mmCIF file with all atom_site columns, C-alpha atoms and ligand atoms in Angstrom:
data_model
loop_
_atom_site.group_PDB
_atom_site.id
_atom_site.type_symbol
_atom_site.label_atom_id
_atom_site.label_alt_id
_atom_site.label_comp_id
_atom_site.label_asym_id
_atom_site.label_entity_id
_atom_site.label_seq_id
_atom_site.pdbx_PDB_ins_code
_atom_site.Cartn_x
_atom_site.Cartn_y
_atom_site.Cartn_z
_atom_site.occupancy
_atom_site.B_iso_or_equiv
_atom_site.pdbx_formal_charge
_atom_site.auth_seq_id
_atom_site.auth_comp_id
_atom_site.auth_asym_id
_atom_site.auth_atom_id
_atom_site.pdbx_PDB_model_num
ATOM   1   C  CA  . MET A 1 1   ? -36.081 -4.136  -59.654 1.00 0.00 ? 1   MET A CA  1
ATOM   2   C  CA  . THR A 1 2   ? -36.878 -7.112  -58.141 1.00 0.00 ? 2   THR A CA  1
ATOM   3   C  CA  . HIS A 1 3   ? -37.460 -9.659  -60.005 1.00 0.00 ? 3   HIS A CA  1
ATOM   4   C  CA  . HIS A 1 4   ? -40.843 -11.976 -59.339 1.00 0.00 ? 4   HIS A CA  1
ATOM   5   C  CA  . ALA A 1 5   ? -37.836 -14.412 -58.697 1.00 0.00 ? 5   ALA A CA  1
ATOM   6   C  CA  . THR A 1 6   ? -37.516 -12.844 -55.110 1.00 0.00 ? 6   THR A CA  1
ATOM   7   C  CA  . ARG A 1 7   ? -40.790 -12.994 -54.302 1.00 0.00 ? 7   ARG A CA  1
ATOM   8   C  CA  . THR A 1 8   ? -41.399 -17.438 -55.868 1.00 0.00 ? 8   THR A CA  1
ATOM   9   C  CA  . LEU A 1 9   ? -38.266 -18.076 -53.755 1.00 0.00 ? 9   LEU A CA  1
ATOM   10  C  CA  . HIS A 1 10  ? -40.299 -16.016 -50.593 1.00 0.00 ? 10  HIS A CA  1
ATOM   11  C  CA  . GLU A 1 11  ? -43.350 -18.406 -51.642 1.00 0.00 ? 11  GLU A CA  1
ATOM   12  C  CA  . MET A 1 12  ? -41.879 -21.260 -51.911 1.00 0.00 ? 12  MET A CA  1
ATOM   13  C  CA  . GLY A 1 13  ? -40.452 -21.665 -48.386 1.00 0.00 ? 13  GLY A CA  1
ATOM   14  C  CA  . TYR A 1 14  ? -36.726 -22.047 -49.434 1.00 0.00 ? 14  TYR A CA  1
ATOM   15  C  CA  . ARG A 1 15  ? -34.481 -19.363 -47.436 1.00 0.00 ? 15  ARG A CA  1
ATOM   16  C  CA  . LEU A 1 16  ? -32.333 -17.017 -49.785 1.00 0.00 ? 16  LEU A CA  1
ATOM   17  C  CA  . THR A 1 17  ? -28.888 -17.944 -48.300 1.00 0.00 ? 17  THR A CA  1
ATOM   18  C  CA  . PRO A 1 18  ? -25.895 -16.423 -50.154 1.00 0.00 ? 18  PRO A CA  1
ATOM   19  C  CA  . GLN A 1 19  ? -24.996 -18.873 -52.658 1.00 0.00 ? 19  GLN A CA  1
ATOM   20  C  CA  . ARG A 1 20  ? -28.448 -19.406 -54.185 1.00 0.00 ? 20  ARG A CA  1
ATOM   21  C  CA  . THR A 1 21  ? -29.365 -15.530 -54.601 1.00 0.00 ? 21  THR A CA  1
ATOM   22  C  CA  . LEU A 1 22  ? -25.466 -15.344 -56.062 1.00 0.00 ? 22  LEU A CA  1
ATOM   23  C  CA  . VAL A 1 23  ? -25.902 -18.033 -58.337 1.00 0.00 ? 23  VAL A CA  1
ATOM   24  C  CA  . TRP A 1 24  ? -28.891 -15.765 -59.184 1.00 0.00 ? 24  TRP A CA  1
ATOM   25  C  CA  . ASP A 1 25  ? -27.502 -12.588 -59.295 1.00 0.00 ? 25  ASP A CA  1
ATOM   26  C  CA  . VAL A 1 26  ? -24.707 -13.738 -62.001 1.00 0.00 ? 26  VAL A CA  1
ATOM   27  C  CA  . LEU A 1 27  ? -27.469 -15.065 -64.166 1.00 0.00 ? 27  LEU A CA  1
ATOM   28  C  CA  . ARG A 1 28  ? -29.086 -11.898 -64.237 1.00 0.00 ? 28  ARG A CA  1
ATOM   29  C  CA  . GLU A 1 29  ? -25.615 -9.681  -64.398 1.00 0.00 ? 29  GLU A CA  1
ATOM   30  C  CA  . HIS A 1 30  ? -24.634 -11.607 -67.625 1.00 0.00 ? 30  HIS A CA  1
ATOM   31  C  CA  . GLY A 1 31  ? -28.409 -11.006 -68.768 1.00 0.00 ? 31  GLY A CA  1
ATOM   32  C  CA  . SER A 1 32  ? -27.733 -14.201 -71.734 1.00 0.00 ? 32  SER A CA  1
ATOM   33  C  CA  . HIS A 1 33  ? -26.638 -17.654 -72.106 1.00 0.00 ? 33  HIS A CA  1
ATOM   34  C  CA  . MET A 1 34  ? -24.211 -19.304 -69.532 1.00 0.00 ? 34  MET A CA  1
ATOM   35  C  CA  . SER A 1 35  ? -22.877 -22.655 -69.108 1.00 0.00 ? 35  SER A CA  1
ATOM   36  C  CA  . ALA A 1 36  ? -22.839 -24.527 -65.344 1.00 0.00 ? 36  ALA A CA  1
ATOM   37  C  CA  . GLU A 1 37  ? -18.977 -24.149 -65.491 1.00 0.00 ? 37  GLU A CA  1
ATOM   38  C  CA  . GLU A 1 38  ? -19.185 -20.499 -66.698 1.00 0.00 ? 38  GLU A CA  1
ATOM   39  C  CA  . VAL A 1 39  ? -21.980 -19.890 -63.820 1.00 0.00 ? 39  VAL A CA  1
ATOM   40  C  CA  . CYS A 1 40  ? -19.352 -21.713 -61.207 1.00 0.00 ? 40  CYS A CA  1
ATOM   41  C  CA  . ALA A 1 41  ? -16.246 -19.754 -62.299 1.00 0.00 ? 41  ALA A CA  1
ATOM   42  C  CA  . ARG A 1 42  ? -18.256 -16.498 -61.748 1.00 0.00 ? 42  ARG A CA  1
ATOM   43  C  CA  . VAL A 1 43  ? -19.266 -17.453 -58.713 1.00 0.00 ? 43  VAL A CA  1
ATOM   44  C  CA  . GLN A 1 44  ? -16.538 -18.761 -57.844 1.00 0.00 ? 44  GLN A CA  1
ATOM   45  C  CA  . ASP A 1 45  ? -15.055 -15.431 -58.362 1.00 0.00 ? 45  ASP A CA  1
ATOM   46  C  CA  . ARG A 1 46  ? -16.338 -13.866 -55.276 1.00 0.00 ? 46  ARG A CA  1
ATOM   47  C  CA  . PHE A 1 47  ? -17.047 -17.052 -52.991 1.00 0.00 ? 47  PHE A CA  1
ATOM   48  C  CA  . PRO A 1 48  ? -13.606 -18.951 -53.407 1.00 0.00 ? 48  PRO A CA  1
ATOM   49  C  CA  . ASN A 1 49  ? -14.106 -21.376 -50.784 1.00 0.00 ? 49  ASN A CA  1
ATOM   50  C  CA  . ILE A 1 50  ? -17.691 -22.153 -52.745 1.00 0.00 ? 50  ILE A CA  1
ATOM   51  C  CA  . ASN A 1 51  ? -19.049 -26.212 -53.512 1.00 0.00 ? 51  ASN A CA  1
ATOM   52  C  CA  . MET A 1 52  ? -19.266 -26.817 -56.902 1.00 0.00 ? 52  MET A CA  1
ATOM   53  C  CA  . SER A 1 53  ? -22.121 -29.574 -56.077 1.00 0.00 ? 53  SER A CA  1
ATOM   54  C  CA  . THR A 1 54  ? -24.114 -26.151 -54.481 1.00 0.00 ? 54  THR A CA  1
ATOM   55  C  CA  . VAL A 1 55  ? -24.273 -24.363 -57.457 1.00 0.00 ? 55  VAL A CA  1
ATOM   56  C  CA  . TYR A 1 56  ? -25.032 -27.127 -59.451 1.00 0.00 ? 56  TYR A CA  1
ATOM   57  C  CA  . ARG A 1 57  ? -27.964 -28.197 -56.978 1.00 0.00 ? 57  ARG A CA  1
ATOM   58  C  CA  . THR A 1 58  ? -29.323 -23.853 -57.356 1.00 0.00 ? 58  THR A CA  1
ATOM   59  C  CA  . LEU A 1 59  ? -29.097 -23.891 -61.088 1.00 0.00 ? 59  LEU A CA  1
ATOM   60  C  CA  . GLU A 1 60  ? -31.672 -27.508 -60.524 1.00 0.00 ? 60  GLU A CA  1
ATOM   61  C  CA  . LEU A 1 61  ? -33.547 -25.723 -57.741 1.00 0.00 ? 61  LEU A CA  1
ATOM   62  C  CA  . LEU A 1 62  ? -33.745 -22.179 -60.698 1.00 0.00 ? 62  LEU A CA  1
ATOM   63  C  CA  . VAL A 1 63  ? -35.168 -24.513 -63.098 1.00 0.00 ? 63  VAL A CA  1
ATOM   64  C  CA  . ASP A 1 64  ? -37.828 -26.307 -61.550 1.00 0.00 ? 64  ASP A CA  1
ATOM   65  C  CA  . LEU A 1 65  ? -39.059 -23.377 -60.638 1.00 0.00 ? 65  LEU A CA  1
ATOM   66  C  CA  . HIS A 1 66  ? -39.346 -21.591 -63.868 1.00 0.00 ? 66  HIS A CA  1
ATOM   67  C  CA  . LEU A 1 67  ? -37.031 -19.225 -63.005 1.00 0.00 ? 67  LEU A CA  1
ATOM   68  C  CA  . VAL A 1 68  ? -34.515 -19.855 -65.054 1.00 0.00 ? 68  VAL A CA  1
ATOM   69  C  CA  . ARG A 1 69  ? -34.114 -21.855 -68.070 1.00 0.00 ? 69  ARG A CA  1
ATOM   70  C  CA  . GLU A 1 70  ? -31.690 -24.868 -69.304 1.00 0.00 ? 70  GLU A CA  1
ATOM   71  C  CA  . THR A 1 71  ? -31.578 -24.555 -72.750 1.00 0.00 ? 71  THR A CA  1
ATOM   72  C  CA  . HIS A 1 72  ? -29.714 -27.052 -75.293 1.00 0.00 ? 72  HIS A CA  1
ATOM   73  C  CA  . LEU A 1 73  ? -28.103 -25.791 -78.138 1.00 0.00 ? 73  LEU A CA  1
ATOM   74  C  CA  . GLY A 1 74  ? -26.087 -28.973 -79.534 1.00 0.00 ? 74  GLY A CA  1
ATOM   75  C  CA  . PRO A 1 75  ? -25.765 -31.874 -78.041 1.00 0.00 ? 75  PRO A CA  1
ATOM   76  C  CA  . THR A 1 76  ? -22.743 -31.069 -75.486 1.00 0.00 ? 76  THR A CA  1
ATOM   77  C  CA  . ARG A 1 77  ? -23.723 -27.111 -75.415 1.00 0.00 ? 77  ARG A CA  1
ATOM   78  C  CA  . ARG A 1 78  ? -26.492 -26.845 -72.090 1.00 0.00 ? 78  ARG A CA  1
ATOM   79  C  CA  . PHE A 1 79  ? -27.057 -23.328 -70.890 1.00 0.00 ? 79  PHE A CA  1
ATOM   80  C  CA  . PHE A 1 80  ? -28.605 -21.516 -68.345 1.00 0.00 ? 80  PHE A CA  1
ATOM   81  C  CA  . GLU A 1 81  ? -31.082 -18.018 -68.522 1.00 0.00 ? 81  GLU A CA  1
ATOM   82  C  CA  . VAL A 1 82  ? -33.370 -16.119 -66.875 1.00 0.00 ? 82  VAL A CA  1
ATOM   83  C  CA  . GLU A 1 83  ? -36.836 -17.340 -67.502 1.00 0.00 ? 83  GLU A CA  1
ATOM   84  C  CA  . GLU A 1 84  ? -38.615 -14.169 -69.706 1.00 0.00 ? 84  GLU A CA  1
ATOM   85  C  CA  . GLU A 1 85  ? -41.837 -13.540 -69.477 1.00 0.00 ? 85  GLU A CA  1
ATOM   86  C  CA  . VAL A 1 86  ? -41.996 -14.075 -73.720 1.00 0.00 ? 86  VAL A CA  1
ATOM   87  C  CA  . PRO A 1 87  ? -41.404 -17.688 -74.593 1.00 0.00 ? 87  PRO A CA  1
ATOM   88  C  CA  . HIS A 1 88  ? -38.354 -17.514 -77.225 1.00 0.00 ? 88  HIS A CA  1
ATOM   89  C  CA  . HIS A 1 89  ? -36.299 -19.378 -79.357 1.00 0.00 ? 89  HIS A CA  1
ATOM   90  C  CA  . HIS A 1 90  ? -32.874 -19.405 -80.654 1.00 0.00 ? 90  HIS A CA  1
ATOM   91  C  CA  . LEU A 1 91  ? -30.576 -19.378 -83.523 1.00 0.00 ? 91  LEU A CA  1
ATOM   92  C  CA  . VAL A 1 92  ? -27.513 -21.068 -83.065 1.00 0.00 ? 92  VAL A CA  1
ATOM   93  C  CA  . CYS A 1 93  ? -24.574 -19.990 -85.518 1.00 0.00 ? 93  CYS A CA  1
ATOM   94  C  CA  . GLU A 1 94  ? -22.763 -23.059 -86.130 1.00 0.00 ? 94  GLU A CA  1
ATOM   95  C  CA  . THR A 1 95  ? -19.524 -21.146 -86.918 1.00 0.00 ? 95  THR A CA  1
ATOM   96  C  CA  . CYS A 1 96  ? -18.964 -19.124 -84.084 1.00 0.00 ? 96  CYS A CA  1
ATOM   97  C  CA  . GLY A 1 97  ? -21.022 -19.750 -81.611 1.00 0.00 ? 97  GLY A CA  1
ATOM   98  C  CA  . ARG A 1 98  ? -23.322 -17.028 -81.686 1.00 0.00 ? 98  ARG A CA  1
ATOM   99  C  CA  . VAL A 1 99  ? -26.931 -17.164 -79.974 1.00 0.00 ? 99  VAL A CA  1
ATOM   100 C  CA  . THR A 1 100 ? -29.918 -14.878 -81.028 1.00 0.00 ? 100 THR A CA  1
ATOM   101 C  CA  . HIS A 1 101 ? -33.238 -14.848 -79.304 1.00 0.00 ? 101 HIS A CA  1
ATOM   102 C  CA  . VAL A 1 102 ? -36.125 -14.965 -81.901 1.00 0.00 ? 102 VAL A CA  1
ATOM   103 C  CA  . HIS A 1 103 ? -39.643 -14.742 -80.425 1.00 0.00 ? 103 HIS A CA  1
ATOM   104 C  CA  . ASP A 1 104 ? -42.637 -16.459 -81.777 1.00 0.00 ? 104 ASP A CA  1
ATOM   105 C  CA  . GLU A 1 105 ? -43.895 -13.772 -84.788 1.00 0.00 ? 105 GLU A CA  1
ATOM   106 C  CA  . ASP A 1 106 ? -40.525 -14.756 -86.271 1.00 0.00 ? 106 ASP A CA  1
ATOM   107 C  CA  . LEU A 1 107 ? -41.968 -18.038 -86.856 1.00 0.00 ? 107 LEU A CA  1
ATOM   108 C  CA  . GLY A 1 108 ? -44.777 -17.390 -89.226 1.00 0.00 ? 108 GLY A CA  1
ATOM   109 C  CA  . GLY A 1 109 ? -47.148 -20.082 -89.419 1.00 0.00 ? 109 GLY A CA  1
ATOM   110 C  CA  . LEU A 1 110 ? -44.556 -23.328 -88.164 1.00 0.00 ? 110 LEU A CA  1
ATOM   111 C  CA  . GLY A 1 111 ? -45.904 -23.819 -84.693 1.00 0.00 ? 111 GLY A CA  1
ATOM   112 C  CA  . THR A 1 112 ? -49.769 -23.578 -86.240 1.00 0.00 ? 112 THR A CA  1
ATOM   113 C  CA  . THR A 1 113 ? -48.420 -26.222 -88.952 1.00 0.00 ? 113 THR A CA  1
ATOM   114 C  CA  . LEU A 1 114 ? -46.943 -28.588 -87.344 1.00 0.00 ? 114 LEU A CA  1
ATOM   115 C  CA  . LEU A 1 115 ? -50.009 -28.874 -84.905 1.00 0.00 ? 115 LEU A CA  1
ATOM   116 C  CA  . GLU A 1 116 ? -52.450 -29.538 -87.673 1.00 0.00 ? 116 GLU A CA  1
ATOM   117 C  CA  . ASP A 1 117 ? -50.448 -31.497 -89.357 1.00 0.00 ? 117 ASP A CA  1
ATOM   118 C  CA  . GLN A 1 118 ? -48.345 -33.421 -87.355 1.00 0.00 ? 118 GLN A CA  1
ATOM   119 C  CA  . GLY A 1 119 ? -49.765 -32.818 -83.721 1.00 0.00 ? 119 GLY A CA  1
ATOM   120 C  CA  . PHE A 1 120 ? -47.289 -32.104 -82.137 1.00 0.00 ? 120 PHE A CA  1
ATOM   121 C  CA  . ALA A 1 121 ? -46.883 -28.307 -80.093 1.00 0.00 ? 121 ALA A CA  1
ATOM   122 C  CA  . THR A 1 122 ? -43.923 -26.458 -80.139 1.00 0.00 ? 122 THR A CA  1
ATOM   123 C  CA  . ARG A 1 123 ? -42.710 -25.445 -76.886 1.00 0.00 ? 123 ARG A CA  1
ATOM   124 C  CA  . GLU A 1 124 ? -39.766 -24.451 -78.520 1.00 0.00 ? 124 GLU A CA  1
ATOM   125 C  CA  . VAL A 1 125 ? -37.481 -23.941 -81.855 1.00 0.00 ? 125 VAL A CA  1
ATOM   126 C  CA  . THR A 1 126 ? -33.364 -24.329 -82.337 1.00 0.00 ? 126 THR A CA  1
ATOM   127 C  CA  . VAL A 1 127 ? -32.268 -23.336 -85.557 1.00 0.00 ? 127 VAL A CA  1
ATOM   128 C  CA  . PHE A 1 128 ? -28.891 -24.004 -86.415 1.00 0.00 ? 128 PHE A CA  1
ATOM   129 C  CA  . GLY A 1 129 ? -27.234 -22.250 -89.611 1.00 0.00 ? 129 GLY A CA  1
ATOM   130 C  CA  . LEU A 1 130 ? -24.590 -19.013 -90.310 1.00 0.00 ? 130 LEU A CA  1
ATOM   131 C  CA  . CYS A 1 131 ? -25.351 -15.951 -87.709 1.00 0.00 ? 131 CYS A CA  1
ATOM   132 C  CA  . SER A 1 132 ? -24.690 -12.307 -90.698 1.00 0.00 ? 132 SER A CA  1
ATOM   133 C  CA  . ALA A 1 133 ? -21.793 -11.582 -89.467 1.00 0.00 ? 133 ALA A CA  1
ATOM   134 C  CA  . CYS A 1 134 ? -20.422 -15.147 -90.661 1.00 0.00 ? 134 CYS A CA  1
ATOM   135 C  CA  . ARG A 1 135 ? -21.719 -15.680 -93.901 1.00 0.00 ? 135 ARG A CA  1
ATOM   136 C  CA  . GLU A 1 136 ? -20.555 -12.636 -95.137 1.00 0.00 ? 136 GLU A CA  1
ATOM   137 C  CA  . ASP A 1 137 ? -16.634 -14.163 -94.771 1.00 0.00 ? 137 ASP A CA  1
HETATM 138 ZN ZN1 . ZN  B 2 .   ? -21.035 -16.892 -86.520 1.00 0.00 ? 1   ZN  B ZN1 1
HETATM 139 ZN ZN1 . ZN  B 2 .   ? -32.525 -18.173 -74.847 1.00 0.00 ? 2   ZN  B ZN1 1
#
């Protein structure tokens, strides 16, 4: 299946260099959140001579094109993941670091309340706490 990224990259006139394609493939194969360092390590497994700044620039390009989403999960945790069609939010376990996706319907009326009471338009919600496995310990 061709992801819309391939088409978008062509439409935007970017050449699909092997390095760019590889960064994209690594994120898609992983299918979840990766730090920039993890992406670099995976790419280097296949292209040992690749310049790390190329990987960082490619990540930024994919974020600019809205193909990859950059999420800050805590002050020092910056993650990249393939952008999904449906917006999602994150539950972050402060003990094991596990990240779970939730969607708009899981937030109940939170978005509406914040808009009406605060005039605040919610784009993304990150909730910190304890996951079910950690709560059992
Ligand atoms: Zn946990
Ligand atoms: Zn996510």
